[in-house]
XYZ file of C-alpha atoms in Angstrom:
724
model
C 5.833 14.401 6.734
C 3.785 11.468 7.955
C 1.085 12.289 10.512
C 2.585 9.542 12.666
C 5.987 11.209 12.954
C 6.699 11.742 16.697
C 6.772 15.343 17.844
C 9.471 14.578 20.382
C 13.092 13.703 19.766
C 12.920 10.979 22.410
C 12.863 8.150 19.891
C 16.298 8.834 18.516
C 18.390 5.702 18.921
C 21.259 7.832 20.207
C 19.106 8.437 23.307
C 19.486 4.910 24.547
C 23.131 4.647 23.570
C 23.843 7.775 25.621
C 21.467 6.653 28.407
C 20.172 10.199 28.512
C 17.643 11.397 31.158
C 15.081 11.837 28.394
C 15.482 8.222 27.351
C 15.208 6.985 30.945
C 11.966 8.910 31.415
C 10.542 7.620 28.132
C 11.696 4.069 28.841
C 9.440 3.756 31.885
C 6.372 5.325 30.286
C 3.711 3.317 28.514
C 3.451 6.151 25.968
C 5.808 9.084 25.280
C 4.913 12.593 26.394
C 2.210 14.092 24.131
C 1.636 10.725 22.452
C -2.070 11.528 22.411
C -1.507 14.673 20.348
C -0.176 14.412 16.815
C 1.337 17.164 14.712
C -0.535 19.548 12.450
C -3.538 19.786 14.765
C -4.537 16.125 14.535
C -5.397 14.483 17.843
C -4.865 10.819 18.505
C -8.655 10.427 18.691
C -9.071 11.903 15.203
C -6.436 9.556 13.873
C -8.208 6.549 15.391
C -11.434 7.759 13.787
C -9.729 7.765 10.391
C -8.543 4.231 10.996
C -12.128 3.315 11.752
C -13.284 4.326 8.267
C -12.019 1.071 6.837
C -13.784 -0.960 9.518
C -16.995 0.939 8.882
C -16.849 0.229 5.161
C -16.215 -3.426 5.950
C -19.208 -3.568 8.241
C -21.547 -1.992 5.725
C -20.451 -4.310 2.969
C -20.810 -7.351 5.210
C -24.322 -6.425 6.293
C -25.473 -6.489 2.678
C -24.358 -10.156 2.311
C -22.888 -9.548 -1.136
C -22.180 -13.212 -1.826
C -21.147 -14.149 -5.374
C -23.987 -14.966 -7.733
C -22.234 -18.134 -8.895
C -21.665 -21.039 -6.543
C -18.389 -21.061 -4.632
C -17.326 -23.945 -2.451
C -15.716 -24.002 0.995
C -12.355 -25.606 1.640
C -13.819 -27.701 4.454
C -17.270 -29.299 4.497
C -19.857 -27.080 6.136
C -23.643 -26.800 5.825
C -24.749 -25.153 2.593
C -26.563 -22.416 4.502
C -24.629 -19.837 6.434
C -24.266 -20.408 10.173
C -24.224 -17.088 11.986
C -21.190 -16.687 14.200
C -19.197 -19.357 12.376
C -16.485 -18.702 9.825
C -16.225 -20.500 6.509
C -12.986 -20.958 4.568
C -12.615 -20.815 0.796
C -9.570 -21.690 -1.280
C -8.225 -19.260 -3.857
C -4.905 -17.975 -5.183
C -3.129 -14.616 -5.240
C -0.551 -13.225 -7.650
C 2.233 -10.752 -6.886
C 4.429 -10.152 -9.891
C 5.146 -13.594 -11.311
C 4.710 -15.283 -7.944
C 1.481 -17.219 -7.358
C 0.512 -18.376 -3.869
C -2.396 -20.580 -2.824
C -4.497 -19.131 -0.004
C -7.420 -19.894 2.272
C -9.705 -16.931 2.931
C -11.835 -16.814 6.057
C -15.357 -15.522 5.486
C -17.428 -14.448 8.468
C -21.140 -14.074 7.765
C -20.545 -13.339 4.092
C -17.590 -11.043 4.603
C -13.911 -11.958 3.959
C -11.884 -11.084 7.051
C -8.609 -13.062 7.035
C -6.148 -14.630 4.598
C -3.955 -17.626 5.368
C -1.908 -20.020 3.262
C -3.319 -23.118 1.615
C -1.351 -26.078 3.064
C -1.993 -28.190 -0.058
C -0.563 -25.588 -2.462
C 3.166 -26.234 -3.053
C 3.885 -22.503 -3.352
C 2.299 -21.790 0.023
C 2.452 -24.868 2.276
C 0.036 -23.077 4.605
C 1.973 -19.819 4.904
C 1.545 -16.302 3.515
C 3.304 -12.952 3.302
C 2.247 -9.719 4.958
C 1.193 -8.399 1.536
C -1.311 -11.211 1.113
C -2.593 -10.775 4.648
C -3.162 -7.076 3.979
C -5.317 -7.607 0.878
C -8.363 -7.709 3.156
C -7.736 -4.101 4.142
C -7.230 -3.284 0.470
C -10.640 -4.770 -0.373
C -12.461 -2.453 2.040
C -10.285 0.613 1.388
C -12.623 3.607 0.889
C -10.085 5.144 -1.510
C -10.651 2.417 -4.118
C -11.833 3.593 -7.519
C -15.590 3.020 -7.346
C -17.019 4.042 -10.731
C -15.635 4.770 -14.201
C -14.338 8.307 -14.601
C -13.740 10.484 -17.646
C -11.128 13.184 -17.088
C -11.604 12.885 -13.349
C -15.401 13.033 -13.344
C -17.545 10.028 -12.407
C -19.480 8.559 -15.304
C -21.607 5.483 -15.888
C -20.326 2.188 -17.238
C -22.872 2.545 -20.045
C -21.079 5.710 -21.158
C -17.798 3.816 -21.415
C -19.514 0.967 -23.258
C -20.928 3.468 -25.748
C -17.482 4.996 -26.270
C -15.726 1.652 -26.771
C -18.438 0.587 -29.219
C -17.908 3.753 -31.272
C -14.150 3.300 -31.050
C -14.209 -0.305 -32.270
C -16.316 0.648 -35.269
C -14.288 3.731 -36.169
C -12.091 3.994 -39.233
C -8.972 4.799 -37.210
C -8.925 1.372 -35.531
C -8.497 -0.839 -38.585
C -6.133 -3.713 -37.862
C -4.961 -2.149 -34.610
C -2.031 -0.171 -35.959
C -2.880 2.717 -33.618
C -3.394 0.590 -30.491
C -0.801 0.064 -27.734
C -1.436 -2.048 -24.625
C 0.759 -2.099 -21.505
C -0.147 -4.708 -18.912
C 1.195 -5.885 -15.600
C 2.824 -9.299 -15.487
C 0.037 -11.859 -15.887
C -0.162 -15.503 -14.818
C -3.716 -16.279 -15.977
C -4.296 -18.759 -18.835
C -7.703 -17.179 -19.459
C -6.155 -13.731 -19.793
C -3.638 -15.008 -22.367
C -6.388 -16.850 -24.252
C -8.554 -13.738 -24.547
C -5.543 -11.557 -25.327
C -4.670 -13.920 -28.196
C -8.164 -13.301 -29.599
C -7.548 -9.571 -29.400
C -4.207 -9.952 -31.189
C -5.966 -11.922 -33.922
C -8.553 -9.173 -34.351
C -5.936 -6.383 -34.204
C -2.749 -7.992 -35.574
C -0.814 -4.707 -35.686
C -1.557 -3.734 -32.093
C 1.566 -3.409 -29.936
C 1.515 -5.222 -26.579
C 4.036 -4.769 -23.770
C 4.299 -5.653 -20.097
C 6.025 -3.905 -17.218
C 6.720 -4.978 -13.655
C 9.185 -2.766 -11.734
C 10.300 -5.647 -9.469
C 11.023 -8.654 -11.645
C 13.247 -11.665 -12.321
C 14.352 -10.686 -15.826
C 18.055 -11.149 -15.118
C 17.415 -14.658 -13.804
C 15.435 -15.822 -16.841
C 17.546 -14.071 -19.465
C 20.806 -15.156 -17.841
C 19.643 -18.776 -17.802
C 18.393 -18.538 -21.376
C 21.804 -17.322 -22.529
C 23.505 -20.107 -20.561
C 21.135 -22.988 -21.351
C 19.195 -21.999 -24.474
C 15.891 -22.579 -22.632
C 13.361 -20.262 -20.982
C 13.597 -21.559 -17.438
C 13.895 -20.310 -13.885
C 15.438 -22.003 -10.830
C 13.379 -23.471 -8.006
C 15.299 -24.216 -4.830
C 14.930 -26.713 -2.000
C 16.840 -25.354 0.976
C 16.049 -28.385 3.099
C 18.257 -30.452 0.773
C 21.167 -28.015 1.067
C 23.765 -28.429 3.800
C 26.016 -25.639 2.494
C 24.374 -22.511 1.084
C 26.190 -19.555 -0.465
C 24.063 -16.519 -1.286
C 24.979 -13.461 -3.330
C 22.678 -10.495 -2.633
C 19.914 -13.088 -2.261
C 17.212 -12.230 0.268
C 15.385 -15.534 -0.118
C 14.026 -15.203 3.437
C 12.865 -11.630 2.836
C 11.687 -9.875 -0.311
C 12.700 -12.329 -3.057
C 9.885 -14.280 -4.711
C 9.341 -17.707 -3.202
C 10.437 -16.626 0.267
C 7.345 -18.128 1.945
C 8.287 -21.676 0.918
C 12.033 -21.069 1.132
C 11.778 -19.833 4.728
C 9.881 -23.009 5.649
C 12.512 -25.214 3.997
C 15.454 -23.282 5.419
C 14.063 -23.419 8.959
C 13.726 -27.209 8.786
C 17.420 -27.663 7.963
C 18.576 -25.137 10.597
C 17.645 -27.646 13.266
C 20.821 -28.796 15.042
C 19.169 -32.201 15.430
C 18.329 -32.616 11.725
C 19.073 -36.179 10.651
C 21.349 -34.984 7.810
C 23.064 -32.270 9.810
C 22.416 -28.567 10.282
C 22.959 -26.331 7.245
C 25.536 -23.553 7.027
C 24.845 -20.256 5.277
C 27.420 -17.895 3.774
C 25.958 -14.559 2.668
C 27.618 -11.946 0.467
C 25.479 -8.811 0.421
C 25.470 -5.022 0.463
C 22.468 -4.193 2.621
C 21.755 -5.962 5.853
C 18.828 -8.221 4.945
C 16.695 -10.776 6.766
C 18.694 -13.510 5.036
C 22.050 -11.974 5.949
C 20.934 -11.680 9.547
C 20.548 -15.460 9.684
C 23.865 -16.278 8.048
C 26.651 -18.119 9.855
C 29.186 -16.095 7.908
C 28.208 -12.755 6.346
C 30.543 -10.719 4.127
C 29.435 -7.160 3.364
C 30.494 -5.819 -0.022
C 29.453 -3.122 -2.456
C 26.978 -4.374 -5.121
C 29.644 -4.524 -7.821
C 31.975 -6.376 -5.446
C 29.328 -9.011 -4.742
C 29.446 -10.013 -8.404
C 33.230 -10.016 -8.304
C 33.072 -12.347 -5.283
C 30.879 -14.765 -7.252
C 33.407 -14.771 -10.106
C 36.216 -15.461 -7.628
C 34.299 -18.408 -6.182
C 33.673 -19.894 -9.621
C 37.353 -19.678 -10.517
C 38.405 -21.110 -7.144
C 36.193 -24.106 -7.941
C 38.156 -24.560 -11.177
C 35.454 -23.221 -13.501
C 36.102 -21.038 -16.507
C 34.304 -17.692 -16.646
C 35.437 -16.277 -19.998
C 35.730 -12.571 -20.581
C 35.608 -11.490 -16.958
C 38.060 -8.881 -15.821
C 40.806 -9.872 -13.395
C 40.358 -7.636 -10.359
C 41.763 -7.379 -6.872
C 40.311 -10.110 -4.681
C 37.377 -9.069 -2.486
C 37.138 -12.336 -0.502
C 39.728 -12.995 2.219
C 41.857 -15.992 1.241
C 40.918 -18.071 4.300
C 37.204 -17.392 3.811
C 37.318 -18.375 0.134
C 39.216 -21.564 0.976
C 36.665 -22.488 3.653
C 33.721 -21.963 1.278
C 35.330 -24.034 -1.448
C 36.087 -26.836 1.003
C 32.514 -26.841 2.340
C 31.011 -26.874 -1.155
C 33.224 -29.745 -2.296
C 32.530 -31.802 0.823
C 28.776 -31.375 0.361
C 28.510 -31.828 -3.411
C 24.974 -32.765 -4.353
C 23.680 -31.244 -1.108
C 24.970 -27.705 -1.479
C 23.416 -24.656 -3.122
C 24.581 -21.367 -4.611
C 21.929 -18.673 -5.130
C 21.882 -15.124 -6.472
C 19.239 -12.462 -5.974
C 17.144 -10.984 -8.806
C 19.161 -7.763 -8.680
C 22.303 -9.598 -9.780
C 23.228 -9.445 -13.472
C 22.494 -12.001 -16.197
C 26.148 -13.025 -16.035
C 25.833 -13.734 -12.312
C 22.892 -16.063 -12.838
C 24.720 -17.878 -15.608
C 27.678 -18.401 -13.266
C 25.390 -19.650 -10.484
C 23.879 -22.214 -12.881
C 27.375 -23.306 -13.909
C 28.476 -23.763 -10.270
C 25.367 -25.706 -9.240
C 25.695 -28.019 -12.229
C 29.373 -28.605 -11.508
C 28.635 -29.425 -7.859
C 25.907 -31.914 -8.780
C 23.145 -29.898 -7.095
C 20.718 -29.975 -10.027
C 17.801 -32.259 -9.249
C 18.368 -32.109 -5.482
C 18.717 -28.596 -4.061
C 17.904 -26.852 -7.345
C 15.773 -27.748 -10.323
C 14.742 -25.771 -13.373
C 11.145 -25.197 -14.337
C 9.961 -24.073 -17.749
C 8.508 -20.566 -17.871
C 4.735 -21.230 -18.148
C 3.838 -18.437 -20.609
C 5.855 -17.912 -23.768
C 4.016 -15.103 -25.554
C 6.649 -12.879 -27.164
C 5.812 -9.873 -25.005
C 5.909 -12.047 -21.856
C 9.515 -13.072 -22.551
C 10.797 -9.564 -23.212
C 12.671 -8.016 -20.309
C 10.726 -5.383 -18.409
C 13.431 -2.740 -18.869
C 13.424 -3.299 -22.632
C 9.629 -3.419 -22.724
C 9.113 -0.052 -21.047
C 11.681 1.542 -23.351
C 9.974 0.040 -26.411
C 6.630 1.206 -25.058
C 7.987 4.757 -24.752
C 9.140 4.638 -28.388
C 5.827 3.198 -29.570
C 3.575 5.868 -28.040
C 5.739 8.574 -29.598
C 4.796 7.375 -33.097
C 2.269 9.635 -34.882
C 0.071 6.670 -35.866
C -0.727 5.771 -32.240
C -4.142 7.028 -31.140
C -5.102 4.681 -28.281
C -3.059 3.586 -25.257
C -4.478 1.082 -22.777
C -3.038 0.277 -19.337
C -4.088 -2.906 -17.522
C -3.113 -2.423 -13.885
C 0.290 -1.140 -12.897
C 1.609 2.377 -12.450
C 4.351 2.906 -15.043
C 4.300 6.697 -14.866
C 5.513 6.378 -11.276
C 7.760 3.336 -11.606
C 9.366 3.831 -15.043
C 12.555 5.861 -15.544
C 11.727 9.567 -15.736
C 14.117 9.924 -18.673
C 11.493 8.192 -20.859
C 9.185 11.240 -20.563
C 6.068 9.068 -20.523
C 3.873 11.850 -19.132
C 4.701 14.204 -21.973
C 4.252 11.530 -24.627
C 0.987 10.303 -23.181
C -0.500 13.807 -23.175
C -0.433 13.767 -26.982
C -2.444 10.530 -27.317
C -6.101 10.924 -28.281
C -7.514 7.970 -26.281
C -6.021 6.790 -22.987
C -7.595 4.154 -20.731
C -6.468 2.757 -17.379
C -7.988 -0.259 -15.627
C -6.905 0.065 -12.010
C -7.860 -0.732 -8.428
C -6.756 2.687 -7.171
C -6.287 5.996 -8.944
C -2.546 6.628 -9.199
C 0.072 8.637 -11.091
C -0.751 6.835 -14.352
C -4.497 7.274 -13.896
C -3.984 11.018 -13.511
C -2.652 11.181 -17.083
C -5.411 9.054 -18.639
C -8.783 10.216 -19.943
C -10.647 7.056 -18.913
C -10.161 5.380 -15.522
C -12.019 2.116 -14.937
C -12.348 0.426 -11.517
C -10.660 -2.977 -11.435
C -12.110 -5.963 -9.606
C -10.254 -6.895 -6.420
C -8.817 -10.415 -6.158
C -11.307 -11.256 -3.384
C -14.154 -10.291 -5.752
C -12.749 -11.937 -8.847
C -13.118 -15.084 -10.958
C -9.836 -15.978 -12.636
C -7.169 -18.671 -12.900
C -3.442 -18.690 -12.206
C -0.446 -20.875 -13.020
C 2.479 -20.763 -10.602
C 6.053 -20.866 -11.806
C 6.307 -24.526 -10.805
C 3.266 -25.282 -12.985
C 0.658 -25.574 -10.212
C -2.740 -24.495 -11.568
C -5.382 -22.811 -9.427
C -8.814 -21.225 -9.726
C -9.278 -17.762 -8.226
C -12.781 -17.563 -6.746
C -14.482 -14.527 -5.177
C -15.541 -14.312 -1.559
C -17.958 -11.463 -2.125
C -19.735 -9.702 -4.981
C -17.866 -6.617 -6.238
C -18.462 -3.783 -3.808
C -18.327 -1.251 -6.648
C -18.980 -1.063 -10.387
C -15.786 -2.908 -11.303
C -14.585 -5.180 -14.108
C -11.804 -7.746 -14.169
C -9.030 -7.964 -16.766
C -10.794 -10.501 -18.995
C -14.076 -8.576 -18.982
C -12.150 -5.423 -19.840
C -10.467 -7.078 -22.851
C -13.890 -8.364 -23.886
C -15.047 -4.802 -24.555
C -12.406 -4.509 -27.286
C -13.650 -7.781 -28.776
C -17.364 -7.025 -28.518
C -17.659 -9.940 -26.078
C -19.668 -9.365 -22.902
C -18.764 -12.715 -21.307
C -18.200 -12.474 -17.556
C -15.074 -13.720 -15.810
C -16.850 -16.763 -14.379
C -17.911 -17.988 -17.825
C -14.568 -17.137 -19.421
C -12.612 -19.194 -16.864
C -14.934 -22.199 -17.233
C -14.547 -21.964 -21.013
C -10.763 -22.037 -20.693
C -10.895 -25.271 -18.704
C -13.676 -26.888 -20.723
C -16.237 -27.062 -17.932
C -19.700 -28.266 -18.969
C -22.678 -29.676 -17.030
C -21.218 -33.123 -17.681
C -18.063 -32.447 -15.680
C -19.402 -29.999 -13.080
C -18.111 -32.194 -10.267
C -14.567 -31.577 -11.481
C -15.126 -27.832 -11.174
C -16.508 -28.213 -7.640
C -13.494 -30.265 -6.633
C -11.069 -27.652 -7.984
C -12.778 -24.897 -6.035
C -12.875 -27.004 -2.897
C -9.160 -27.858 -2.974
C -7.868 -24.614 -4.431
C -5.791 -26.542 -6.961
C -6.557 -27.846 -10.431
C -3.337 -29.777 -10.654
C -0.070 -29.736 -8.769
C 2.352 -28.812 -11.491
C 5.747 -30.111 -12.408
C 7.352 -27.906 -15.023
C 10.750 -29.438 -14.302
C 12.967 -29.584 -17.352
C 16.530 -30.713 -17.888
C 19.083 -28.082 -18.805
C 22.760 -27.996 -19.559
C 24.933 -24.928 -19.185
C 26.402 -24.683 -22.658
C 28.648 -21.677 -22.049
C 28.882 -18.177 -20.654
C 30.778 -16.356 -23.378
C 27.721 -14.385 -24.433
C 27.217 -13.128 -20.883
C 30.685 -11.797 -20.165
C 29.868 -8.267 -21.304
C 27.269 -7.851 -18.523
C 29.817 -7.916 -15.696
C 29.422 -4.971 -13.354
C 32.509 -2.793 -13.345
C 33.976 -2.497 -9.860
C 34.730 1.172 -9.305
C 35.739 3.347 -6.426
C 33.086 5.717 -5.179
C 29.515 5.446 -4.004
C 27.021 2.891 -5.330
C 23.233 3.042 -5.081
C 21.100 -0.028 -4.469
C 17.289 0.085 -4.633
C 15.196 -2.754 -3.245
C 11.477 -3.476 -2.707
C 10.282 -2.276 0.663
C 9.475 -4.972 3.220
C 6.107 -3.278 3.826
C 4.783 -1.511 0.728
C 6.801 -3.437 -1.889
C 7.212 -1.261 -5.026
C 4.637 1.304 -3.873
C 1.454 -0.524 -4.871
C 0.573 -0.965 -1.167
C 1.400 2.601 -0.162
C -2.213 3.356 0.756
C -2.516 0.358 3.051
C -2.364 1.600 6.643
C -1.736 -1.904 7.985
C 1.455 -2.157 5.958
C 2.585 1.424 6.558
C 2.370 0.645 10.287
C 4.401 -2.542 9.836
C 7.983 -1.783 10.923
C 10.852 -2.612 8.613
C 12.344 -5.804 10.126
C 15.873 -4.376 9.964
C 15.583 -0.615 10.586
C 12.242 -0.670 12.495
C 11.203 2.439 10.527
C 7.549 3.046 9.679
C 5.775 5.380 7.242
C 9.018 6.447 5.538
C 12.046 5.328 3.600
C 15.595 6.510 4.197
C 19.105 6.325 2.802
C 20.585 3.339 4.628
C 24.328 3.784 5.146
C 27.100 2.246 7.233
C 28.587 3.787 10.360
C 31.859 4.303 8.511
C 30.132 6.147 5.655
C 28.220 8.302 8.155
C 31.475 9.336 9.759
C 33.096 10.034 6.387
C 30.165 12.202 5.243
C 29.680 13.800 8.706
C 26.027 12.795 8.944
C 23.847 11.062 11.526
C 20.340 9.648 11.759
C 17.671 12.102 10.508
C 20.183 14.312 8.615
C 19.009 15.161 5.095
C 21.388 14.497 2.210
C 21.261 15.027 -1.541
C 22.179 12.026 -3.687
C 23.136 12.749 -7.294
C 23.622 10.048 -9.939
C 22.841 9.608 -13.647
C 21.867 13.265 -13.938
C 19.181 12.937 -11.252
C 19.080 14.279 -7.710
C 17.068 13.016 -4.753
C 16.878 14.287 -1.185
C 16.596 11.706 1.604
C 17.069 11.399 5.367
C 19.910 9.219 6.636
C 19.545 6.074 8.734
C 22.705 4.309 9.920
C 22.472 0.504 9.787
C 25.057 -1.885 11.236
C 26.181 -4.375 8.612
C 25.630 -2.046 5.673
C 28.465 -2.020 3.114
C 30.685 1.058 3.100
C 30.240 3.569 0.260
C 26.897 1.953 -0.525
C 23.480 3.552 -0.111
C 20.566 1.112 -0.007
C 17.102 2.630 -0.356
C 13.643 1.032 -0.091
C 11.420 1.724 -3.108
C 7.738 2.616 -3.273
C 7.532 5.893 -1.383
C 7.014 9.511 -2.428
C 3.760 8.802 -4.277
C 1.970 11.951 -5.514
C -1.386 10.429 -6.548
C -2.408 8.025 -3.817
C -5.130 7.753 -1.196
C -5.380 9.552 2.112
C -3.202 7.013 3.931
C -0.206 6.953 1.592
C -0.108 10.634 0.704
C 3.009 12.432 1.894
C 4.877 9.333 3.030
C 8.552 9.021 2.170
C 10.606 10.009 -0.854
C 10.548 8.842 -4.463
C 13.866 7.329 -5.568
C 13.059 5.626 -8.897
C 15.179 8.205 -10.733
C 18.342 6.805 -9.108
C 18.308 3.614 -11.191
C 20.550 3.372 -14.229
C 19.677 2.544 -17.837
C 21.362 -0.845 -17.433
C 19.645 -1.686 -14.158
C 16.663 -0.029 -12.529
C 17.934 -1.229 -9.134
C 21.645 -0.357 -9.224
C 23.813 2.635 -10.087
C 27.423 3.635 -9.547
C 29.273 6.930 -9.471
C 26.947 8.707 -7.041
C 27.810 11.790 -5.006
C 26.459 12.804 -1.592
C 25.966 16.296 -0.171
C 24.825 17.121 3.356
C 21.938 19.609 3.251
C 22.169 21.024 6.768
C 18.676 20.203 8.030
C 16.924 17.146 9.466
C 13.793 15.072 8.931
C 12.181 13.175 11.787
C 11.809 9.456 11.203
C 9.560 7.200 13.284
C 11.036 3.951 14.575
C 9.273 1.414 16.756
C 12.338 0.154 18.585
C 15.308 1.797 20.214
C 18.781 0.309 20.006
C 18.571 -3.071 21.773
C 16.000 -2.235 24.464
C 15.764 -5.704 26.041
C 14.692 -4.896 29.625
C 18.067 -5.850 31.112
C 18.446 -9.113 29.183
C 21.377 -9.916 26.967
C 20.990 -8.394 23.516
C 21.824 -11.763 22.006
C 23.039 -15.157 23.111
C 25.265 -17.363 21.048
C 27.172 -20.587 21.018
C 28.649 -23.121 18.641
C 27.030 -26.274 17.303
C 29.512 -28.301 19.360
C 28.425 -26.496 22.555
C 24.794 -27.226 21.733
C 25.447 -30.916 21.189
C 27.328 -31.131 24.486
C 24.720 -29.164 26.446
C 21.443 -28.492 24.535
C 20.028 -26.232 27.299
C 23.034 -23.877 27.452
C 21.140 -20.926 25.893
C 18.426 -21.022 28.564
C 21.049 -21.119 31.314
C 23.055 -18.178 30.038
C 23.015 -14.980 32.058
C 23.847 -11.451 30.955
C 27.531 -11.088 30.193
């Protein structure tokens, strides 16, 4: 149980709905009774002291003025020497999965303290996500891995260098037949360049990548439909009619920073081309669904069926799909079709990354038929085409599991990531890894994967790192450090260099990639100043040649309970679980903190005789997970949506004991969706912390609404409305 779980039952949302005396008392207090005393003997003062550890570490590091040894250049012109009391801003770029965002980092007296978006970067436009904001806390986290360790014991870097030197000269290495590498998704040209050198030296080495939250279905669906490795890039400002299918493009989907900016512009009733209209088909109540004009809640398998119905209603052929009972009301379907046809060329159909390859092929077919390509949607070529980079993550982790089971494998190397937590438990990675002679993990924090490796090496934080990144639209950026590494760390390129016998630092490796010499030093300075090497345009023309090869991927619509996993709005896939800032950040829909829960509809709660805080057992695919219940309006019936990333067993002091692990609930076909689940009430409860009761608005109306026609007639009508 989280140390922040309230000891009183006053926060239950039923309290306000019932207008109980306890709620009335709590409502008028600044803090609940006993708010200063936390469970398990921890006082509020002790908790605040723990929060202060991070600030203390930050202060110590700042006092040492650990500025990078190489020259870095501010985004705006300032004196070369530091001015005490005045912040300086430096441009850089961050990567999360395959998404690259340009940022400006504020440095105060040699210490990075704040991250904002770079307004000149097309994948930022001056905005950021909470995850990027929280990287500052991650930098100063005292739980970071500080020195190399061997079987859990701290050891010097020289000891690792001696081991890797012996390893590279040993007879068992040869042409790399015994070497397996598993890396996170990478977007660095320098990383791929150095990795290509390693592949040349060890041609039989096996290389895989794994990212638990990914866009595999998008890319592979479009490849099957177009014959090209592309992904869609949307422009919601150019779309007057938008139809989304399990697409949270304003929430957790990649690109949401830019998409939110575009969408907001077109939601202006006074927009010169008219206000946009959004139809949303979804299972869980998302940020995007909450902003829809028309929202239809369906089970995950029904969402795909709805997309097929729309395609056929538009007169398109979707071969091989099964004829099923309609899930869209006739009048609703007719209205959508009419809107799409009236706004051809300025409409947009989108599908979320959890939708199947077939779904993304259908979406491409619809957008092409409606003339949206080139206006509200364009296709950009995937920037990196190494064979392992194009393999789907689900296939890659399964192939990795097979590879490390081979007797010839003697060395397994992990670059970032945490596959032993995120990968399906049916792969038995822990057992297989225990039989490998040499295991190495380069990581920022010790985690479940680190615990099974002999060597653990501290990874350089992005705010300490020299690197380069290419965004999916082709925009190229230099990653520059704001501070010297606080600990004895190495970045990905330096780590690969050990296997090549190359001691080149990240700074020199990046400059080599881009051909920087003393003759063109001014170019380098300009790149660092602006945060961009070149604004990319990977746009490529595509034609949907057919969907016959995708028909077999249709989700079967079945009766019964379906499970839907999704990245948490706060801690994503679990990589930010030890970040107290993010754990404190309430879920924008449920307002829960420090925990995940089984999100169900009111109808399902009644059917299963459960309420908020009740513990249930969910069984599917031979796995069982216990979770507390949280009832969410707008959730699809017979559907359980669960945030990922919780229940970590090897994590720092902040993330330990928070939430429940649910990765086992994914299916072999999709790590984020399963059908045929069963639910059993366990008979006990688990207290969940929520920051907001049901609609506590101090006597104001919970919401105010009106039509576009009412707004045009009387623009101030919202301000004049009274409670009703």
